[in-house]
């Protein structure tokens, strides 16, 4: 459902030079689709219609893709490989890559308005996603990440950085599913607690893979954290300490959903991400 929706998202637009091509190059490059699937499955768990939630789910993926395009730029992490192929700016140039990211970000909010849901839920979704994507969320985390290069960050600093850079959008993905379903405030708090733990575990595991995995397995450059002199959970806790933390966070996330009748997918997802190798 997600791939089909994303594949048609810009099909009817007037093509502006190679802008839409660059947008689709990154948006349709695959990936785990963790965030949009989390939106749909949370909507299902909260008793909603996943078809109605599809624009919310794909909006999250557009924001995520924009962030990857910009994160790979020479001014940021300067990576030349993403999802097993050349990064956007390598193929289309820096200017087009910046514009492709900008266009995906703004397109995400257009998608939110296309959902066949009550207006109040759409307003809540706009607030949720904009907060998670902005200076109080993902962009703020990226600023902390850039400022932390060449400096030793302690665990508290790292947890704040990653709760914003990675965790905020994962949390928003789950919350959007609850919003789409018309879930209660209590359900939204529980879903948020689950997703925040999931996001933290995801990032710790990501830091581990940057040390232990290969470029072929991950489909992106490895060792870039060390090359950019970035502090990570591995530098703070070591690999064994990270493995323990991932397990603790995974269990914490699962327990947050104890009051839901059928959280099977969410439990599977948490455990799967904790054990992932790419």
PDB file of C-alpha atoms in Angstrom:
ATOM      1  CA  UNK A   1       0.000   0.000   0.000  1.00  0.00           C
ATOM      2  CA  UNK A   2       2.754   2.416   0.954  1.00  0.00           C
ATOM      3  CA  UNK A   3       4.916   1.763  -2.090  1.00  0.00           C
ATOM      4  CA  UNK A   4       1.951   2.150  -4.435  1.00  0.00           C
ATOM      5  CA  UNK A   5       0.882   5.422  -2.818  1.00  0.00           C
ATOM      6  CA  UNK A   6       4.382   6.908  -2.850  1.00  0.00           C
ATOM      7  CA  UNK A   7       4.921   5.821  -6.443  1.00  0.00           C
ATOM      8  CA  UNK A   8       1.926   7.865  -7.573  1.00  0.00           C
ATOM      9  CA  UNK A   9       2.411  10.854  -5.269  1.00  0.00           C
ATOM     10  CA  UNK A  10       3.927  13.186  -7.876  1.00  0.00           C
ATOM     11  CA  UNK A  11       2.758  11.488 -11.066  1.00  0.00           C
ATOM     12  CA  UNK A  12       0.334  14.263 -12.024  1.00  0.00           C
ATOM     13  CA  UNK A  13       2.641  17.208 -11.365  1.00  0.00           C
ATOM     14  CA  UNK A  14       4.197  19.423 -13.991  1.00  0.00           C
ATOM     15  CA  UNK A  15       7.823  18.330 -14.185  1.00  0.00           C
ATOM     16  CA  UNK A  16      10.154  21.166 -13.205  1.00  0.00           C
ATOM     17  CA  UNK A  17      13.565  20.397 -14.689  1.00  0.00           C
ATOM     18  CA  UNK A  18      14.827  17.338 -12.777  1.00  0.00           C
ATOM     19  CA  UNK A  19      13.235  18.261  -9.437  1.00  0.00           C
ATOM     20  CA  UNK A  20      10.528  15.584  -9.303  1.00  0.00           C
ATOM     21  CA  UNK A  21      12.951  12.992 -10.640  1.00  0.00           C
ATOM     22  CA  UNK A  22      15.344  13.796  -7.808  1.00  0.00           C
ATOM     23  CA  UNK A  23      12.509  13.620  -5.260  1.00  0.00           C
ATOM     24  CA  UNK A  24      11.413  10.207  -6.519  1.00  0.00           C
ATOM     25  CA  UNK A  25      15.009   8.980  -6.730  1.00  0.00           C
ATOM     26  CA  UNK A  26      15.286   9.110  -2.951  1.00  0.00           C
ATOM     27  CA  UNK A  27      11.639   8.584  -2.000  1.00  0.00           C
ATOM     28  CA  UNK A  28      11.315   5.370  -4.009  1.00  0.00           C
ATOM     29  CA  UNK A  29      14.737   3.960  -3.164  1.00  0.00           C
ATOM     30  CA  UNK A  30      13.300   1.412  -0.756  1.00  0.00           C
ATOM     31  CA  UNK A  31      14.372   1.248   2.843  1.00  0.00           C
ATOM     32  CA  UNK A  32      12.618  -0.423   5.756  1.00  0.00           C
ATOM     33  CA  UNK A  33       9.573   1.920   5.720  1.00  0.00           C
ATOM     34  CA  UNK A  34       9.476   1.585   9.500  1.00  0.00           C
ATOM     35  CA  UNK A  35       7.775   4.936  10.050  1.00  0.00           C
ATOM     36  CA  UNK A  36       4.819   4.654   7.641  1.00  0.00           C
ATOM     37  CA  UNK A  37       4.189   1.027   8.588  1.00  0.00           C
ATOM     38  CA  UNK A  38       4.219   2.077  12.236  1.00  0.00           C
ATOM     39  CA  UNK A  39       1.585   4.717  11.450  1.00  0.00           C
ATOM     40  CA  UNK A  40      -0.705   2.215   9.732  1.00  0.00           C
ATOM     41  CA  UNK A  41      -0.301  -0.541  12.301  1.00  0.00           C
ATOM     42  CA  UNK A  42      -0.834   1.874  15.200  1.00  0.00           C
ATOM     43  CA  UNK A  43      -4.003   3.072  13.511  1.00  0.00           C
ATOM     44  CA  UNK A  44      -5.124  -0.554  13.227  1.00  0.00           C
ATOM     45  CA  UNK A  45      -4.232  -1.277  16.869  1.00  0.00           C
ATOM     46  CA  UNK A  46      -6.288   1.748  17.974  1.00  0.00           C
ATOM     47  CA  UNK A  47      -9.302   0.531  15.992  1.00  0.00           C
ATOM     48  CA  UNK A  48      -8.976   2.816  12.951  1.00  0.00           C
ATOM     49  CA  UNK A  49      -9.104   2.430   9.167  1.00  0.00           C
ATOM     50  CA  UNK A  50      -5.569   2.059   7.793  1.00  0.00           C
ATOM     51  CA  UNK A  51      -6.671   3.117   4.313  1.00  0.00           C
ATOM     52  CA  UNK A  52      -7.769   6.475   5.715  1.00  0.00           C
ATOM     53  CA  UNK A  53      -4.440   6.785   7.538  1.00  0.00           C
ATOM     54  CA  UNK A  54      -2.350   6.169   4.412  1.00  0.00           C
ATOM     55  CA  UNK A  55      -1.762   9.883   3.604  1.00  0.00           C
ATOM     56  CA  UNK A  56      -0.528  10.385   7.188  1.00  0.00           C
ATOM     57  CA  UNK A  57       1.819   7.422   6.852  1.00  0.00           C
ATOM     58  CA  UNK A  58       3.302   8.580   3.568  1.00  0.00           C
ATOM     59  CA  UNK A  59       3.657  12.141   4.847  1.00  0.00           C
ATOM     60  CA  UNK A  60       5.976  10.826   7.561  1.00  0.00           C
ATOM     61  CA  UNK A  61       8.050   8.968   4.972  1.00  0.00           C
ATOM     62  CA  UNK A  62       8.387  12.137   2.879  1.00  0.00           C
ATOM     63  CA  UNK A  63       9.713  14.040   5.897  1.00  0.00           C
ATOM     64  CA  UNK A  64      12.098  11.188   6.668  1.00  0.00           C
ATOM     65  CA  UNK A  65      13.364  11.079   3.078  1.00  0.00           C
ATOM     66  CA  UNK A  66      13.913  14.842   2.991  1.00  0.00           C
ATOM     67  CA  UNK A  67      15.963  14.553   6.163  1.00  0.00           C
ATOM     68  CA  UNK A  68      18.165  11.856   4.634  1.00  0.00           C
ATOM     69  CA  UNK A  69      18.811  13.917   1.497  1.00  0.00           C
ATOM     70  CA  UNK A  70      19.898  16.911   3.570  1.00  0.00           C
ATOM     71  CA  UNK A  71      21.797  14.792   6.092  1.00  0.00           C
ATOM     72  CA  UNK A  72      23.956  13.376   3.288  1.00  0.00           C
ATOM     73  CA  UNK A  73      24.933  16.810   1.906  1.00  0.00           C
ATOM     74  CA  UNK A  74      28.586  17.930   1.989  1.00  0.00           C
ATOM     75  CA  UNK A  75      27.676  20.607   4.540  1.00  0.00           C
ATOM     76  CA  UNK A  76      26.295  17.905   6.855  1.00  0.00           C
ATOM     77  CA  UNK A  77      27.646  14.323   6.896  1.00  0.00           C
ATOM     78  CA  UNK A  78      29.044  14.410   3.351  1.00  0.00           C
ATOM     79  CA  UNK A  79      28.019  10.825   2.536  1.00  0.00           C
ATOM     80  CA  UNK A  80      28.039   9.467  -0.997  1.00  0.00           C
ATOM     81  CA  UNK A  81      26.091   6.232  -0.453  1.00  0.00           C
ATOM     82  CA  UNK A  82      22.534   5.691   0.790  1.00  0.00           C
ATOM     83  CA  UNK A  83      20.397   2.551   0.489  1.00  0.00           C
ATOM     84  CA  UNK A  84      22.998   0.911  -1.693  1.00  0.00           C
ATOM     85  CA  UNK A  85      23.366   3.647  -4.297  1.00  0.00           C
ATOM     86  CA  UNK A  86      24.758   7.136  -4.781  1.00  0.00           C
ATOM     87  CA  UNK A  87      23.247   9.849  -2.608  1.00  0.00           C
ATOM     88  CA  UNK A  88      20.968  12.469  -4.095  1.00  0.00           C
ATOM     89  CA  UNK A  89      23.499  15.288  -4.329  1.00  0.00           C
ATOM     90  CA  UNK A  90      26.039  13.012  -6.009  1.00  0.00           C
ATOM     91  CA  UNK A  91      23.554  12.257  -8.793  1.00  0.00           C
ATOM     92  CA  UNK A  92      21.717  15.572  -9.152  1.00  0.00           C
ATOM     93  CA  UNK A  93      24.065  18.138  -7.614  1.00  0.00           C
ATOM     94  CA  UNK A  94      23.792  19.975  -4.324  1.00  0.00           C
ATOM     95  CA  UNK A  95      21.302  22.617  -5.433  1.00  0.00           C
ATOM     96  CA  UNK A  96      18.775  20.132  -6.787  1.00  0.00           C
ATOM     97  CA  UNK A  97      19.225  17.884  -3.756  1.00  0.00           C
ATOM     98  CA  UNK A  98      18.440  20.791  -1.425  1.00  0.00           C
ATOM     99  CA  UNK A  99      15.355  21.667  -3.459  1.00  0.00           C
ATOM    100  CA  UNK A 100      14.236  18.026  -3.593  1.00  0.00           C
ATOM    101  CA  UNK A 101      14.414  17.884   0.193  1.00  0.00           C
ATOM    102  CA  UNK A 102      12.546  21.165   0.533  1.00  0.00           C
ATOM    103  CA  UNK A 103       9.829  19.955  -1.842  1.00  0.00           C
ATOM    104  CA  UNK A 104       9.376  16.641  -0.018  1.00  0.00           C
ATOM    105  CA  UNK A 105       9.033  18.441   3.312  1.00  0.00           C
ATOM    106  CA  UNK A 106       6.311  20.741   2.052  1.00  0.00           C
ATOM    107  CA  UNK A 107       4.597  17.923   0.116  1.00  0.00           C
ATOM    108  CA  UNK A 108       4.275  16.011   3.380  1.00  0.00           C
ATOM    109  CA  UNK A 109       1.919  18.592   4.815  1.00  0.00           C
ATOM    110  CA  UNK A 110      -0.129  18.636   1.636  1.00  0.00           C
ATOM    111  CA  UNK A 111      -0.522  14.879   2.064  1.00  0.00           C
ATOM    112  CA  UNK A 112      -1.863  15.306   5.588  1.00  0.00           C
ATOM    113  CA  UNK A 113      -4.690  17.454   4.239  1.00  0.00           C
ATOM    114  CA  UNK A 114      -5.659  14.754   1.733  1.00  0.00           C
ATOM    115  CA  UNK A 115      -6.700  12.243   4.368  1.00  0.00           C
ATOM    116  CA  UNK A 116     -10.413  11.425   4.411  1.00  0.00           C
ATOM    117  CA  UNK A 117     -10.660  12.111   8.107  1.00  0.00           C
ATOM    118  CA  UNK A 118     -12.383  14.699  10.325  1.00  0.00           C
ATOM    119  CA  UNK A 119     -10.817  18.151  10.129  1.00  0.00           C
ATOM    120  CA  UNK A 120      -9.872  18.131  13.819  1.00  0.00           C
ATOM    121  CA  UNK A 121      -7.768  15.009  13.350  1.00  0.00           C
ATOM    122  CA  UNK A 122      -5.977  16.593  10.393  1.00  0.00           C
ATOM    123  CA  UNK A 123      -5.226  19.699  12.459  1.00  0.00           C
ATOM    124  CA  UNK A 124      -3.825  17.489  15.226  1.00  0.00           C
ATOM    125  CA  UNK A 125      -1.726  15.635  12.660  1.00  0.00           C
ATOM    126  CA  UNK A 126      -0.277  18.874  11.283  1.00  0.00           C
ATOM    127  CA  UNK A 127       0.650  19.987  14.783  1.00  0.00           C
ATOM    128  CA  UNK A 128       2.178  16.625  15.654  1.00  0.00           C
ATOM    129  CA  UNK A 129       4.309  16.254  12.524  1.00  0.00           C
ATOM    130  CA  UNK A 130       5.424  19.885  12.353  1.00  0.00           C
ATOM    131  CA  UNK A 131       6.547  19.802  15.977  1.00  0.00           C
ATOM    132  CA  UNK A 132       8.445  16.540  15.495  1.00  0.00           C
ATOM    133  CA  UNK A 133      10.147  17.731  12.313  1.00  0.00           C
ATOM    134  CA  UNK A 134      11.168  21.222  13.436  1.00  0.00           C
ATOM    135  CA  UNK A 135      13.549  22.915  15.821  1.00  0.00           C
ATOM    136  CA  UNK A 136      11.993  21.181  18.835  1.00  0.00           C
ATOM    137  CA  UNK A 137      12.456  17.818  17.141  1.00  0.00           C
ATOM    138  CA  UNK A 138      14.409  16.413  14.217  1.00  0.00           C
ATOM    139  CA  UNK A 139      16.019  19.641  12.970  1.00  0.00           C
ATOM    140  CA  UNK A 140      17.006  20.566  16.507  1.00  0.00           C
ATOM    141  CA  UNK A 141      18.602  17.163  16.895  1.00  0.00           C
ATOM    142  CA  UNK A 142      20.548  17.621  13.687  1.00  0.00           C
ATOM    143  CA  UNK A 143      21.820  20.978  14.970  1.00  0.00           C
ATOM    144  CA  UNK A 144      23.017  19.295  18.164  1.00  0.00           C
ATOM    145  CA  UNK A 145      24.623  16.556  16.087  1.00  0.00           C
ATOM    146  CA  UNK A 146      26.587  19.057  14.010  1.00  0.00           C
ATOM    147  CA  UNK A 147      27.589  21.063  17.080  1.00  0.00           C
ATOM    148  CA  UNK A 148      28.807  17.876  18.754  1.00  0.00           C
ATOM    149  CA  UNK A 149      31.382  17.012  16.105  1.00  0.00           C
ATOM    150  CA  UNK A 150      34.873  16.936  17.584  1.00  0.00           C
ATOM    151  CA  UNK A 151      33.545  17.098  21.159  1.00  0.00           C
ATOM    152  CA  UNK A 152      33.057  14.352  23.726  1.00  0.00           C
ATOM    153  CA  UNK A 153      29.370  14.038  24.583  1.00  0.00           C
ATOM    154  CA  UNK A 154      28.199  12.181  27.664  1.00  0.00           C
ATOM    155  CA  UNK A 155      25.223   9.840  27.764  1.00  0.00           C
ATOM    156  CA  UNK A 156      22.797  12.579  28.784  1.00  0.00           C
ATOM    157  CA  UNK A 157      23.836  14.727  25.808  1.00  0.00           C
ATOM    158  CA  UNK A 158      23.547  11.764  23.451  1.00  0.00           C
ATOM    159  CA  UNK A 159      20.095  10.814  24.709  1.00  0.00           C
ATOM    160  CA  UNK A 160      18.810  14.362  24.155  1.00  0.00           C
ATOM    161  CA  UNK A 161      20.391  14.560  20.699  1.00  0.00           C
ATOM    162  CA  UNK A 162      18.995  11.249  19.504  1.00  0.00           C
ATOM    163  CA  UNK A 163      15.587  11.702  21.123  1.00  0.00           C
ATOM    164  CA  UNK A 164      15.229  14.708  18.827  1.00  0.00           C
ATOM    165  CA  UNK A 165      17.098  13.665  15.673  1.00  0.00           C
ATOM    166  CA  UNK A 166      15.761  10.102  15.419  1.00  0.00           C
ATOM    167  CA  UNK A 167      13.189   9.561  18.134  1.00  0.00           C
ATOM    168  CA  UNK A 168      10.908  12.524  17.463  1.00  0.00           C
ATOM    169  CA  UNK A 169       9.867  11.390  13.978  1.00  0.00           C
ATOM    170  CA  UNK A 170       9.422   7.752  15.025  1.00  0.00           C
ATOM    171  CA  UNK A 171       7.244   8.951  17.881  1.00  0.00           C
ATOM    172  CA  UNK A 172       5.245  11.147  15.505  1.00  0.00           C
ATOM    173  CA  UNK A 173       4.721   8.203  13.156  1.00  0.00           C
ATOM    174  CA  UNK A 174       3.050   6.207  15.911  1.00  0.00           C
ATOM    175  CA  UNK A 175       1.095   9.172  17.251  1.00  0.00           C
ATOM    176  CA  UNK A 176      -0.252   9.940  13.778  1.00  0.00           C
ATOM    177  CA  UNK A 177      -1.684   6.435  13.612  1.00  0.00           C
ATOM    178  CA  UNK A 178      -3.459   6.983  16.906  1.00  0.00           C
ATOM    179  CA  UNK A 179      -4.720  10.387  15.751  1.00  0.00           C
ATOM    180  CA  UNK A 180      -6.031   8.914  12.496  1.00  0.00           C
ATOM    181  CA  UNK A 181      -7.953   6.292  14.471  1.00  0.00           C
ATOM    182  CA  UNK A 182      -9.479   8.867  16.805  1.00  0.00           C
ATOM    183  CA  UNK A 183      -7.692   7.270  19.760  1.00  0.00           C
ATOM    184  CA  UNK A 184      -7.987   8.509  23.317  1.00  0.00           C
ATOM    185  CA  UNK A 185      -5.454  10.752  25.061  1.00  0.00           C
ATOM    186  CA  UNK A 186      -4.408   7.772  27.199  1.00  0.00           C
ATOM    187  CA  UNK A 187      -3.822   5.636  24.104  1.00  0.00           C
ATOM    188  CA  UNK A 188      -1.763   8.371  22.523  1.00  0.00           C
ATOM    189  CA  UNK A 189       0.441   8.657  25.614  1.00  0.00           C
ATOM    190  CA  UNK A 190       1.001   4.900  25.637  1.00  0.00           C
ATOM    191  CA  UNK A 191       1.776   4.801  21.933  1.00  0.00           C
ATOM    192  CA  UNK A 192       4.172   7.708  22.362  1.00  0.00           C
ATOM    193  CA  UNK A 193       5.993   5.955  25.219  1.00  0.00           C
ATOM    194  CA  UNK A 194       6.364   2.838  23.071  1.00  0.00           C
ATOM    195  CA  UNK A 195       7.661   4.782  20.080  1.00  0.00           C
ATOM    196  CA  UNK A 196      10.110   6.847  22.101  1.00  0.00           C
ATOM    197  CA  UNK A 197      11.659   3.682  23.534  1.00  0.00           C
ATOM    198  CA  UNK A 198      11.669   2.150  20.053  1.00  0.00           C
ATOM    199  CA  UNK A 199      13.402   5.228  18.619  1.00  0.00           C
ATOM    200  CA  UNK A 200      16.098   5.215  21.279  1.00  0.00           C
ATOM    201  CA  UNK A 201      16.762   1.503  20.781  1.00  0.00           C
ATOM    202  CA  UNK A 202      16.838   2.022  17.011  1.00  0.00           C
ATOM    203  CA  UNK A 203      19.538   4.691  17.282  1.00  0.00           C
ATOM    204  CA  UNK A 204      21.679   2.737  19.741  1.00  0.00           C
ATOM    205  CA  UNK A 205      21.524  -0.256  17.405  1.00  0.00           C
ATOM    206  CA  UNK A 206      22.394   2.048  14.501  1.00  0.00           C
ATOM    207  CA  UNK A 207      25.502   3.243  16.346  1.00  0.00           C
ATOM    208  CA  UNK A 208      26.508  -0.367  16.917  1.00  0.00           C
ATOM    209  CA  UNK A 209      26.091  -1.256  13.247  1.00  0.00           C
ATOM    210  CA  UNK A 210      28.249   1.687  12.203  1.00  0.00           C
ATOM    211  CA  UNK A 211      31.076  -0.117  14.001  1.00  0.00           C
ATOM    212  CA  UNK A 212      30.306  -3.792  13.422  1.00  0.00           C
ATOM    213  CA  UNK A 213      28.673  -3.949   9.976  1.00  0.00           C
ATOM    214  CA  UNK A 214      29.917  -3.470   6.421  1.00  0.00           C
ATOM    215  CA  UNK A 215      29.010  -1.042   3.655  1.00  0.00           C
ATOM    216  CA  UNK A 216      27.564  -3.921   1.618  1.00  0.00           C
ATOM    217  CA  UNK A 217      25.281  -5.019   4.460  1.00  0.00           C
ATOM    218  CA  UNK A 218      24.034  -1.557   5.373  1.00  0.00           C
ATOM    219  CA  UNK A 219      23.868  -0.040   1.906  1.00  0.00           C
ATOM    220  CA  UNK A 220      25.491   3.127   3.229  1.00  0.00           C
ATOM    221  CA  UNK A 221      28.895   4.285   4.403  1.00  0.00           C
ATOM    222  CA  UNK A 222      30.146   2.816   7.672  1.00  0.00           C
ATOM    223  CA  UNK A 223      32.591   4.361  10.085  1.00  0.00           C
ATOM    224  CA  UNK A 224      31.338   7.848   9.259  1.00  0.00           C
ATOM    225  CA  UNK A 225      30.705   8.663  12.924  1.00  0.00           C
ATOM    226  CA  UNK A 226      34.353   8.073  13.761  1.00  0.00           C
ATOM    227  CA  UNK A 227      35.515   9.884  10.626  1.00  0.00           C
ATOM    228  CA  UNK A 228      33.422  12.927  11.589  1.00  0.00           C
ATOM    229  CA  UNK A 229      34.631  12.711  15.201  1.00  0.00           C
ATOM    230  CA  UNK A 230      31.118  12.194  16.525  1.00  0.00           C
ATOM    231  CA  UNK A 231      30.343  10.833  19.951  1.00  0.00           C
ATOM    232  CA  UNK A 232      27.981   7.849  19.832  1.00  0.00           C
ATOM    233  CA  UNK A 233      26.427   5.423  22.271  1.00  0.00           C
ATOM    234  CA  UNK A 234      29.243   3.016  21.405  1.00  0.00           C
ATOM    235  CA  UNK A 235      31.892   5.540  22.461  1.00  0.00           C
ATOM    236  CA  UNK A 236      29.929   6.230  25.653  1.00  0.00           C
ATOM    237  CA  UNK A 237      28.893   2.706  26.637  1.00  0.00           C
ATOM    238  CA  UNK A 238      30.896   0.248  24.519  1.00  0.00           C
ATOM    239  CA  UNK A 239      29.288  -2.474  22.394  1.00  0.00           C
ATOM    240  CA  UNK A 240      28.285  -4.641  25.351  1.00  0.00           C
ATOM    241  CA  UNK A 241      26.731  -1.724  27.184  1.00  0.00           C
ATOM    242  CA  UNK A 242      24.813  -0.781  24.032  1.00  0.00           C
ATOM    243  CA  UNK A 243      23.466  -4.319  23.644  1.00  0.00           C
ATOM    244  CA  UNK A 244      22.154  -4.237  27.223  1.00  0.00           C
ATOM    245  CA  UNK A 245      20.554  -0.824  26.672  1.00  0.00           C
ATOM    246  CA  UNK A 246      18.844  -1.937  23.453  1.00  0.00           C
ATOM    247  CA  UNK A 247      17.289  -4.886  25.286  1.00  0.00           C
ATOM    248  CA  UNK A 248      16.143  -2.680  28.174  1.00  0.00           C
ATOM    249  CA  UNK A 249      14.563  -0.117  25.862  1.00  0.00           C
ATOM    250  CA  UNK A 250      12.875  -2.792  23.768  1.00  0.00           C
ATOM    251  CA  UNK A 251      11.262  -4.320  26.849  1.00  0.00           C
ATOM    252  CA  UNK A 252      10.287  -0.866  28.110  1.00  0.00           C
ATOM    253  CA  UNK A 253       8.538  -0.124  24.814  1.00  0.00           C
ATOM    254  CA  UNK A 254       6.675  -3.437  24.816  1.00  0.00           C
ATOM    255  CA  UNK A 255       5.458  -2.901  28.372  1.00  0.00           C
ATOM    256  CA  UNK A 256       4.052   0.516  27.426  1.00  0.00           C
ATOM    257  CA  UNK A 257       1.455  -1.252  25.260  1.00  0.00           C
ATOM    258  CA  UNK A 258       0.266  -3.703  27.901  1.00  0.00           C
ATOM    259  CA  UNK A 259      -3.275  -2.305  27.954  1.00  0.00           C
ATOM    260  CA  UNK A 260      -3.858  -2.809  24.220  1.00  0.00           C
ATOM    261  CA  UNK A 261      -5.693  -5.958  23.142  1.00  0.00           C
ATOM    262  CA  UNK A 262      -3.606  -6.793  20.065  1.00  0.00           C
ATOM    263  CA  UNK A 263      -0.137  -5.208  20.070  1.00  0.00           C
ATOM    264  CA  UNK A 264       1.413  -8.267  18.364  1.00  0.00           C
ATOM    265  CA  UNK A 265       2.848  -6.363  15.413  1.00  0.00           C
ATOM    266  CA  UNK A 266       4.387  -3.696  17.632  1.00  0.00           C
ATOM    267  CA  UNK A 267       6.014  -6.329  19.825  1.00  0.00           C
ATOM    268  CA  UNK A 268       7.408  -8.097  16.757  1.00  0.00           C
ATOM    269  CA  UNK A 269       8.660  -4.801  15.317  1.00  0.00           C
ATOM    270  CA  UNK A 270      10.452  -3.802  18.523  1.00  0.00           C
ATOM    271  CA  UNK A 271      12.218  -7.148  18.780  1.00  0.00           C
ATOM    272  CA  UNK A 272      13.026  -7.233  15.075  1.00  0.00           C
ATOM    273  CA  UNK A 273      14.634  -3.792  15.106  1.00  0.00           C
ATOM    274  CA  UNK A 274      16.617  -4.668  18.223  1.00  0.00           C
ATOM    275  CA  UNK A 275      18.181  -7.598  16.374  1.00  0.00           C
ATOM    276  CA  UNK A 276      18.579  -6.022  12.940  1.00  0.00           C
ATOM    277  CA  UNK A 277      21.825  -6.336  11.008  1.00  0.00           C
ATOM    278  CA  UNK A 278      21.210  -3.559   8.466  1.00  0.00           C
TER     279      UNK A 278
END
